[in-house]
Coordinates of C-alpha atoms and ligand atoms in Angstrom, one line a residue:
X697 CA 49.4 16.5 7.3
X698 CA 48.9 19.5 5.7
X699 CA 46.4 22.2 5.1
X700 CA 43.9 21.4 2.8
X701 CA 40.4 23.0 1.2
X702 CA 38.3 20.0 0.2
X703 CA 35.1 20.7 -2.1
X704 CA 33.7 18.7 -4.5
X705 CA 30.4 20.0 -5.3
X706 CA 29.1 17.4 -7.9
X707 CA 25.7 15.6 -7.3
X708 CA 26.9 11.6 -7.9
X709 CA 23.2 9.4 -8.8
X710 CA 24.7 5.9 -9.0
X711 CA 22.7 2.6 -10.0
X712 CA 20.3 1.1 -11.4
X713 CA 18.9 3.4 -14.2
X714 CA 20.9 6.4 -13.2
X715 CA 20.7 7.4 -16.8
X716 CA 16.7 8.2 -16.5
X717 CA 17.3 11.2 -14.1
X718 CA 19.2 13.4 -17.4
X719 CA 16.2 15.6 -17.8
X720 CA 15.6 16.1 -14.2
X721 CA 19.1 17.1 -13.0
X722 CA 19.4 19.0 -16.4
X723 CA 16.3 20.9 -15.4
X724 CA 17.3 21.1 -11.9
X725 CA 20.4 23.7 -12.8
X726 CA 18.1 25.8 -15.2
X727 CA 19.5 24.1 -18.5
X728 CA 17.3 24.9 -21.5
X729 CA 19.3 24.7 -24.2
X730 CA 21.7 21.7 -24.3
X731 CA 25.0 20.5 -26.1
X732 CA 25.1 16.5 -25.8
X733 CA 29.0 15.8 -26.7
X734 CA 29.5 12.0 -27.5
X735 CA 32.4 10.3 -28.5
X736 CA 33.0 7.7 -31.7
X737 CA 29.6 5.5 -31.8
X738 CA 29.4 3.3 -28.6
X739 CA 26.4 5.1 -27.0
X740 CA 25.1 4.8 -30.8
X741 CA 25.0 1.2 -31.0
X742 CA 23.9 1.1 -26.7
X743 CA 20.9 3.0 -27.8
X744 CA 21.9 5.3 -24.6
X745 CA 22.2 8.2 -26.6
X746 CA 18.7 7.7 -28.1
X747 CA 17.2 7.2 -24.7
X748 CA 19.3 10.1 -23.3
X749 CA 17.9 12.7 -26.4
X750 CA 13.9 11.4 -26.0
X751 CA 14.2 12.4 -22.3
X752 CA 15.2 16.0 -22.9
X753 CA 12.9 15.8 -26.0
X754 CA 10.1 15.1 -23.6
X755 CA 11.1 17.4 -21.0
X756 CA 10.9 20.3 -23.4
X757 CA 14.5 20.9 -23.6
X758 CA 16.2 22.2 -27.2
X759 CA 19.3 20.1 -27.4
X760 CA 21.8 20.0 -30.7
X761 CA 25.0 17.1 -30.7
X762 CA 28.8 16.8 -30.8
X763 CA 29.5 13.6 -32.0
X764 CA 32.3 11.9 -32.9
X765 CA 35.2 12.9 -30.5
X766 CA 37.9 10.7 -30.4
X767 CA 40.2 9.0 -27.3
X768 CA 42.9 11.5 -26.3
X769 CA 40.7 14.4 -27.7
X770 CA 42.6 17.3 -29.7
X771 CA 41.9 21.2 -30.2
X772 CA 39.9 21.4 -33.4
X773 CA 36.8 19.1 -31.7
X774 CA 36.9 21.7 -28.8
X775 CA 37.0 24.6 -31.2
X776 CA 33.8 23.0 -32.9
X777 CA 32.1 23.0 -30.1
X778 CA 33.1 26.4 -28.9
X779 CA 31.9 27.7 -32.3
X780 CA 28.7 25.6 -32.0
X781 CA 27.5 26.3 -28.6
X782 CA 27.5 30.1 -29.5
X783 CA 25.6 30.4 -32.8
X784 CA 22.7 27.7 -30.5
X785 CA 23.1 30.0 -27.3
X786 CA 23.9 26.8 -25.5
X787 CA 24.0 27.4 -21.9
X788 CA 24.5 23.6 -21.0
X789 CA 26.3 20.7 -21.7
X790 CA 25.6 17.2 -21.1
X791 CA 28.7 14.8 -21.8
X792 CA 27.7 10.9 -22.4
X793 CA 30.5 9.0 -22.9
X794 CA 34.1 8.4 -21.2
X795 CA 37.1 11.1 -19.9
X796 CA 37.6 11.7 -24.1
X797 CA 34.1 13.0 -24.0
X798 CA 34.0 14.5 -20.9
X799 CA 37.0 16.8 -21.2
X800 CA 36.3 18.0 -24.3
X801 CA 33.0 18.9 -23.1
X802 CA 35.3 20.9 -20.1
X803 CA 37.0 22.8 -22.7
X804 CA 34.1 23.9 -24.7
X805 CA 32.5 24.8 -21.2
X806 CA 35.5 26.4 -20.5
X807 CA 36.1 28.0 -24.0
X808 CA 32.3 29.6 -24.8
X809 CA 32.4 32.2 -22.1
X810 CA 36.3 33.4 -22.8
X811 CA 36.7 36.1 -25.0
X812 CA 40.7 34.9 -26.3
X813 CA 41.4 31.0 -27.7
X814 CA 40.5 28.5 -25.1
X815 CA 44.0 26.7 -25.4
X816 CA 44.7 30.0 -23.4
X817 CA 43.7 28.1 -20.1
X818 CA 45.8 24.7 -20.7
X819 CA 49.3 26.9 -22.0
X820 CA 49.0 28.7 -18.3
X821 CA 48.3 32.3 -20.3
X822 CA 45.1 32.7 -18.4
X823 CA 42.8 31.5 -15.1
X824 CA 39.4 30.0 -15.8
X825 CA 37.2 32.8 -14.5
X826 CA 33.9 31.2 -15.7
X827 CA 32.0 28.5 -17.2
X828 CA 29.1 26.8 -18.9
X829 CA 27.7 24.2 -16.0
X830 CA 28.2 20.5 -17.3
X831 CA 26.2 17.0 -16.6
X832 CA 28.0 13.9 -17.1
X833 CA 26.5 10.3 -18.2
X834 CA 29.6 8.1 -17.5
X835 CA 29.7 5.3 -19.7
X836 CA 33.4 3.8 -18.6
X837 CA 35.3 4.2 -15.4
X838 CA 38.6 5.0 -15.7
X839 CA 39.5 8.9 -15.7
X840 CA 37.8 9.6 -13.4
X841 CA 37.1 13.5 -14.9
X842 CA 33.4 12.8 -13.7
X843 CA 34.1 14.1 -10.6
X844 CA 37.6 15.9 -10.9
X845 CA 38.0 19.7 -12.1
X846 CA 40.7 18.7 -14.4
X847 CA 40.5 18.3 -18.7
X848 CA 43.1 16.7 -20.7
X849 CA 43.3 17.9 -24.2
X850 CA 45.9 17.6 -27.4
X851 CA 47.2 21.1 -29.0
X852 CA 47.6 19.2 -32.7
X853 CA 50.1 21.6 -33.4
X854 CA 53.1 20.5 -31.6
X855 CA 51.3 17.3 -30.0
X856 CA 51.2 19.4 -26.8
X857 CA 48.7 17.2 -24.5
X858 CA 48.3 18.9 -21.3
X859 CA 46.1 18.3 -18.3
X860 CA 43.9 22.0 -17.1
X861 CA 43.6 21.7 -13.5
X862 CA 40.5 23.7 -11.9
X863 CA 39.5 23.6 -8.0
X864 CA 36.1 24.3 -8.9
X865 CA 34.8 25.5 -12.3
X866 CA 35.6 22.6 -14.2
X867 CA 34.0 20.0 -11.7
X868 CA 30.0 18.3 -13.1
X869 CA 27.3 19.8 -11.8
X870 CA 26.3 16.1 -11.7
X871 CA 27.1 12.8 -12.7
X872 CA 25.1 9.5 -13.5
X873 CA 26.5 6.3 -12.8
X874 CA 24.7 3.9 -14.0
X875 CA 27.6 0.1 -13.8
X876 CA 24.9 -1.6 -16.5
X877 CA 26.4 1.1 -19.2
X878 CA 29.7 -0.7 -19.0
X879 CA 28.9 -4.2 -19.8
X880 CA 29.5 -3.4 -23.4
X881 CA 33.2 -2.0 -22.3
X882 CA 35.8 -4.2 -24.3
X883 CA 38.2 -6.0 -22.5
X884 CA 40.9 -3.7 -23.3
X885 CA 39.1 -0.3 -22.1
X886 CA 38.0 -2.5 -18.8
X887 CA 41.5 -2.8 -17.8
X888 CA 43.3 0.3 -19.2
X889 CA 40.0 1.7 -16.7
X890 CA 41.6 -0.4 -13.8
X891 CA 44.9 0.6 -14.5
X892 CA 43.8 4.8 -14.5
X893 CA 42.0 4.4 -11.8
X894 CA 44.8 2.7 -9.8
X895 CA 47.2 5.0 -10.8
X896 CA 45.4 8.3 -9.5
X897 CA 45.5 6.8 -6.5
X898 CA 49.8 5.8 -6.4
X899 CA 49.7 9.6 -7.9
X900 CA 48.5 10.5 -4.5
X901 CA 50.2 7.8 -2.5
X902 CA 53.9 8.7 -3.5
X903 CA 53.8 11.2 -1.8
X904 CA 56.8 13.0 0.5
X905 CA 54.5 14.7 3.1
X906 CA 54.5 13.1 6.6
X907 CA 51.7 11.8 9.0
X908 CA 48.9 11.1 6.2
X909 CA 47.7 7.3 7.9
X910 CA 44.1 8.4 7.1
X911 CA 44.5 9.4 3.3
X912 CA 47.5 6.2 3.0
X913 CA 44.8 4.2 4.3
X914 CA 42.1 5.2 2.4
X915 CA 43.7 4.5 -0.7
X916 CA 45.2 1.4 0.3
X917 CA 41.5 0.3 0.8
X918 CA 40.8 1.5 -2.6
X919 CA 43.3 -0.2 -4.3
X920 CA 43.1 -3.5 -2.6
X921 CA 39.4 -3.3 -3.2
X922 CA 40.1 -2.6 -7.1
X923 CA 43.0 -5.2 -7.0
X924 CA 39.9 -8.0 -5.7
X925 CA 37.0 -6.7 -7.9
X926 CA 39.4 -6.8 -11.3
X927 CA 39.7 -10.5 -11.7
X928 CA 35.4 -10.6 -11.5
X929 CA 34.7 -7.9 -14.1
X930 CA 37.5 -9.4 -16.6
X931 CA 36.0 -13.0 -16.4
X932 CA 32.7 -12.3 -16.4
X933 CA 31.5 -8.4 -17.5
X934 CA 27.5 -8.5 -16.8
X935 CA 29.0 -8.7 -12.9
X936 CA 26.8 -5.8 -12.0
X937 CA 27.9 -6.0 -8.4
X938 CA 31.7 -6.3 -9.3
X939 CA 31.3 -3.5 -12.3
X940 CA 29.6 -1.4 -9.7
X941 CA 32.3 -1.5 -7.1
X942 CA 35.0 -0.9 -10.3
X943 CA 33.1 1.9 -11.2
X944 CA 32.8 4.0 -7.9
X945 CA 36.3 3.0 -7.2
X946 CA 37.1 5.0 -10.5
X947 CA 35.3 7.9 -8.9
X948 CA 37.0 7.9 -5.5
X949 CA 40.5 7.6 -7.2
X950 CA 40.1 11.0 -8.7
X951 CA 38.1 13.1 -6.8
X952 CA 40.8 14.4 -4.7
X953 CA 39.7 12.6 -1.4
X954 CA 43.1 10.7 -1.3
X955 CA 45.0 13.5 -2.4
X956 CA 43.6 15.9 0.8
X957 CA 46.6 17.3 2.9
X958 CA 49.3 16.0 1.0
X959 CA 51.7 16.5 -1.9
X960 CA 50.7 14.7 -4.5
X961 CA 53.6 13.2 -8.1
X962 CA 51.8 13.1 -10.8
X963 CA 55.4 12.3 -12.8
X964 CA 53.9 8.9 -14.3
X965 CA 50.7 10.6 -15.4
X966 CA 53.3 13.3 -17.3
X967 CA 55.4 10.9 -18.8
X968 CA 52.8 8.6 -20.0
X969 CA 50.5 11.7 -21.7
X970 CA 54.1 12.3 -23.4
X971 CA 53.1 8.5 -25.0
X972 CA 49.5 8.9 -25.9
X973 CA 50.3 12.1 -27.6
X974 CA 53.3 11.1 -29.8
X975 CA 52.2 7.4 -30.0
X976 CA 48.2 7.6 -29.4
X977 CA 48.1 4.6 -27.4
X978 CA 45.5 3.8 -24.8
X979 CA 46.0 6.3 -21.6
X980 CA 45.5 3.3 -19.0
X981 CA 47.4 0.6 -20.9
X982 CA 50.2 3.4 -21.6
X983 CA 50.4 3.5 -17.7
X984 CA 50.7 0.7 -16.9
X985 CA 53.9 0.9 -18.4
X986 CA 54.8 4.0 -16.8
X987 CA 54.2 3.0 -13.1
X988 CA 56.5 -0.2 -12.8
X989 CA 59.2 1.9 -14.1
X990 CA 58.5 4.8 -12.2
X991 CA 58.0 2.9 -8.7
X992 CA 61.5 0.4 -10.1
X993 CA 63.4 4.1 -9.8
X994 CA 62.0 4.9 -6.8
X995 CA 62.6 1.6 -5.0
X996 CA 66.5 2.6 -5.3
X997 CA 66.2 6.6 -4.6
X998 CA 63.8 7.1 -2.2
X999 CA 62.5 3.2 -1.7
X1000 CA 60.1 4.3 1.6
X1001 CA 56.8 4.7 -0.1
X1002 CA 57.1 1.9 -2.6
X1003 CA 58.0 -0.8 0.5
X1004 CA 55.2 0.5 2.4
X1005 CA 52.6 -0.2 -0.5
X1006 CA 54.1 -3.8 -1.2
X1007 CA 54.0 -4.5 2.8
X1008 CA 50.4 -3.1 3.0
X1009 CA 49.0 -3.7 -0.4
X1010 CA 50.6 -6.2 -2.3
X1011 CA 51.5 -8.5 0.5
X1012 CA 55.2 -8.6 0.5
X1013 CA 55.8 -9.8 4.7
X1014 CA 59.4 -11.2 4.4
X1015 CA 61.6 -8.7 3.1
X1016 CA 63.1 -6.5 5.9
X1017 CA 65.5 -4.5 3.4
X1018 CA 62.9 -1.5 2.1
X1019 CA 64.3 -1.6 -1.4
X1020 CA 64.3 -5.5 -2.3
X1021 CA 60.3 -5.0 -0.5
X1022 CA 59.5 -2.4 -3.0
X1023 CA 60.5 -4.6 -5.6
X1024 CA 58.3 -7.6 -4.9
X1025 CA 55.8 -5.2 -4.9
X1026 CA 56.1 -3.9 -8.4
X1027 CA 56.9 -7.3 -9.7
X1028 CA 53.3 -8.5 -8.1
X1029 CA 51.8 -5.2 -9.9
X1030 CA 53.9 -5.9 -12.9
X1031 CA 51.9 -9.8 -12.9
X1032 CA 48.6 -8.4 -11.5
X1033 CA 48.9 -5.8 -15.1
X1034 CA 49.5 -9.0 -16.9
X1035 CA 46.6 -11.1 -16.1
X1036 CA 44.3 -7.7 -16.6
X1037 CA 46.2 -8.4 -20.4
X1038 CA 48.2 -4.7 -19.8
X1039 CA 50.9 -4.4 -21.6
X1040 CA 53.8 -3.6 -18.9
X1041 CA 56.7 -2.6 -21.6
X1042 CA 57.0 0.0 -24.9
X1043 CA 57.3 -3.2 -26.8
X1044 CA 54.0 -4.9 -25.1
X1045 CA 52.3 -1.4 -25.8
X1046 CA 53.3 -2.1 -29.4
X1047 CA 56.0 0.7 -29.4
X1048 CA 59.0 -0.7 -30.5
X1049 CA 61.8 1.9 -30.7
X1050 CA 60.4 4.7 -28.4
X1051 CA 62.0 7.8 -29.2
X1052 CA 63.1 8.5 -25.7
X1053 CA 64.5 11.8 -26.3
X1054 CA 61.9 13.5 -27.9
X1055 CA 59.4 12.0 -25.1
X1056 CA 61.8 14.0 -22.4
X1057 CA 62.0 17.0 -24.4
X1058 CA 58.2 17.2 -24.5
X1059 CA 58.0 16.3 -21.0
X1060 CA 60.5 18.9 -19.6
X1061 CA 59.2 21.9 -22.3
X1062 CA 55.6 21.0 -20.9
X1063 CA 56.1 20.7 -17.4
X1064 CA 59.5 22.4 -16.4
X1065 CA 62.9 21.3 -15.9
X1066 CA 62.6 19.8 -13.0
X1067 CA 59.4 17.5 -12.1
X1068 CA 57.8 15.3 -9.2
X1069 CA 56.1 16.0 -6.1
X1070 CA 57.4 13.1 -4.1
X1071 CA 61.4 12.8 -5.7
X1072 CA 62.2 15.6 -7.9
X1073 CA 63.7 14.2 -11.6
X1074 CA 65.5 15.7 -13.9
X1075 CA 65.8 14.9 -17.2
X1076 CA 68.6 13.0 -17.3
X1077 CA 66.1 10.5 -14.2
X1078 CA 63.1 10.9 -16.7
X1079 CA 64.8 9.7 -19.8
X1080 CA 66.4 6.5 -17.3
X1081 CA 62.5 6.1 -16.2
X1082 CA 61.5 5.8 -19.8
X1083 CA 64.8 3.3 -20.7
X1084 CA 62.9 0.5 -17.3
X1085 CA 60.6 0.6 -19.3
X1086 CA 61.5 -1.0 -22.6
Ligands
NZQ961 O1 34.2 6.8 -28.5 P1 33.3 5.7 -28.2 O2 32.7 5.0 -29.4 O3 32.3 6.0 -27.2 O4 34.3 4.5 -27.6 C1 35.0 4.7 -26.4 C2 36.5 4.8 -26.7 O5 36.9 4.1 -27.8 C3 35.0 3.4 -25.6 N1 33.8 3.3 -24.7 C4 33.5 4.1 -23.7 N2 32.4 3.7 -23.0 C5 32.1 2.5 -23.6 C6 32.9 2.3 -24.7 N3 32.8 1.2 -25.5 C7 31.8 0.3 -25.2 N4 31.0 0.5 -24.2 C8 31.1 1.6 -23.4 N5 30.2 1.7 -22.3 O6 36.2 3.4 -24.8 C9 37.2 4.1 -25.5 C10 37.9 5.0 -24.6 O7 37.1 6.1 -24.2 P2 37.8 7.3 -23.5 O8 36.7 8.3 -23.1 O9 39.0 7.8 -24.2 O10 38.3 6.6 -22.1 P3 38.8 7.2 -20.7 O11 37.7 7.4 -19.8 O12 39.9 6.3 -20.3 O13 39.4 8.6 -21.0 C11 40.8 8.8 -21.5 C12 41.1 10.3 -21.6 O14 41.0 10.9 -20.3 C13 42.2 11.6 -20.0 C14 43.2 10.7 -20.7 O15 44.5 11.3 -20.8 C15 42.5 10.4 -22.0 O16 42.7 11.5 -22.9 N6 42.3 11.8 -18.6 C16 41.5 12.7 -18.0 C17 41.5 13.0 -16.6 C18 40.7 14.0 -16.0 N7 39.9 14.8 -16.8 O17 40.6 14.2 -14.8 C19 42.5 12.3 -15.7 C20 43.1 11.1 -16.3 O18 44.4 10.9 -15.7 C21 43.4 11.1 -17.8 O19 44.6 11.7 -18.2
ZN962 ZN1 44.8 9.0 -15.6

């Protein structure tokens, strides 16, 4: 195992009207004048949003809105908020919504204190130094960004979508977590969530770094938990017990507890934001995609990891041979994607000719020449990765 610093300072309330403690935790970190950031209409029609803005109207605290940001959010929303939260001296802001709203509320956090152009921070020209404190009212569990330090965002010019990793300034002050809010989830989101969630944890998992049993085991528990509570919030989606266990498993998937003294990939995560920003496709459903063909290359380079998750996990017990275990397993994920209704192919994610070579030269000029934490790829393994998958 290695070293590690673990801190994840964000206050989680989770149940049963979660949502009615807004003004309170706002109040509790000194906010006074607040920025809600929503996304396309969904807490519109919910009515959260209305219940959301009466409580800070009661509690006495100014607030002005964000509306209207969109999945796989870009620049110019951040730059609107940026521009908005200085004219209103904002000095908080309150996210209700999914990992769109939320790391667009990072940026602008991120962006309002900096004197330069907040993309700054995502093209590696400068260190997040300081930030506006954030509240988050999760509405879908999937990206987990409720209790990660990290914001995903789309440079427009270029199609450039990059991931901003922070230890600690990008992290909630607090986050409510209410499982009631996602009843109203479409199928779709509900299992593009399930596949996210899943995959920050094989992020972690696929991993080269020895002697980890506690952090393998951890997030074998996860993912066999997520695997059993799927099925139940598919079927039937008022499950509050089943949509509560999804929902905290979305949490625990991200917030770097399975990730502590290890080296973590990260290489399906890279090649599938390659898809969502040429193709704007789901994140989730583009990843489910992604894994089967990144654990199908694995299985015949470095197959150890992969066998050990479809002996442990998936319940492959008769195949000796590491590579043909591996396999099995990633055909079982492959069907357990398809009864979610995941796509597992370009052509299933309604891509039909990919253009693989523009996808690796985005990947490689975003994130080096060489990537992977747990088998390092090169372009010419990327582009193969991307071929499995069609
Ligand atoms: O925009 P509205 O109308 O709210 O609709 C949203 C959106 O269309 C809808 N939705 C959310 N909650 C709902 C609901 N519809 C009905 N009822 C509800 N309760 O769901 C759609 C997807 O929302 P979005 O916020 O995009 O989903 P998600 O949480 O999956 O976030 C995806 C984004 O997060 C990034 C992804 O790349 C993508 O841009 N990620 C962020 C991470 C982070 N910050 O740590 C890590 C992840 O790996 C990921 O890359
Ligand atoms: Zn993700």
């Amino acid at each position: 195992m290695d070293n590690f610093t673990y801190c994840t300072p964000t206050k989680y309330i989770f149940g049963h009207g979660a949502e009615n403690h807004t003004a309170e935790e706002l109040l509790s970190i000194s906010a006074t004048r607040v920025m809600v950031v929503y996304g396309g209409g969904s807490v519109l029609r919910s009515g959260l949003l209305a219940r959301v803005l009466l409580q800070l109207d009661d509690a006495g605290i100014y607030h002005c809105e964000l509306g209207g940001v969109q999945p796989n959010p870009t620049d110019p929303k951040v730059r609107e908020g940026i521009e908005i939260c200085r004219r209103e001296q904002i000095d908080t802001l309150l996210a209700v919504g999914g990992g769109s709203v939320i790391d667009t509320a990072k940026a602008i956090a991120a962006g309002v204190p900096y004197d330069g152009d907040f993309w700054d921070f995502w093209a590696g020209k400068a260190t997040v130094q300081s930030a506006l404190p954030l509240g988050v009212v999760l509405t879908i569990p999937a990206a987990g960004s409720e209790g990660s330090g990290n914001s995903v965002i789309t440079l427009l010019d270029g199609m450039h979508k990059i991931s901003l990793r922070t230890d600690f300034w990008l992290r909630p002050k607090f986050a409510l977590l209410n499982p009631e809010l996602t009843f109203t989830l479409p199928p779709e989101q509900t299992a593009a969530g399930i596949a996210d969630m899943m995959a920050h944890i094989f992020e972690r998992y696929f991993s080269p770094t020895a002697d980890v049993e506690v952090t393998d085991r951890v997030a074998e528990g996860l993912l066999m938990a997520i695997m059993e509570e799927a099925p139940k919030v598919m079927s039937n989606p008022t499950d509050y017990q089943a949509r509560a266990n999804i929902m905290w498993s979305g949490t625990l998937a991200h917030n770097g507890i399975c990730g502590t003294g290890r080296r973590e990939d990260w290489v399906s995560h890279f090649m599938e934001h390659e898809i969502s920003a040429v193709y704007g496709v789901t994140h989730g459903a583009g990843l489910a995609v992604m894994l089967p063909a990144f654990m199908s290359f694995m299985a015949h380079v470095a197959p150890a990891k992969g066998a050990q998750l479809a002996r442990r996990v998936m319940g492959v017990t008769d195949e000796p041979d590491d590579t043909a275990a591996a396999l099995e397993g990633i055909r079982r994920l492959k069907d357990f994607f398809t009864s979610l209704g995941l796509p597992v192919t370009f052509n299933q994610l309604g891509i039909d000719k990919p253009n693989i070579p523009l996808l690796v030269q985005k990947l490689h000029e975003n994130k080096g020449e060489r990537i992977g934490g747990y088998f390092t790829l090169t372009p010419a393994d990327t582009e193969q990765i991307y071929r499995l998958a069609l």
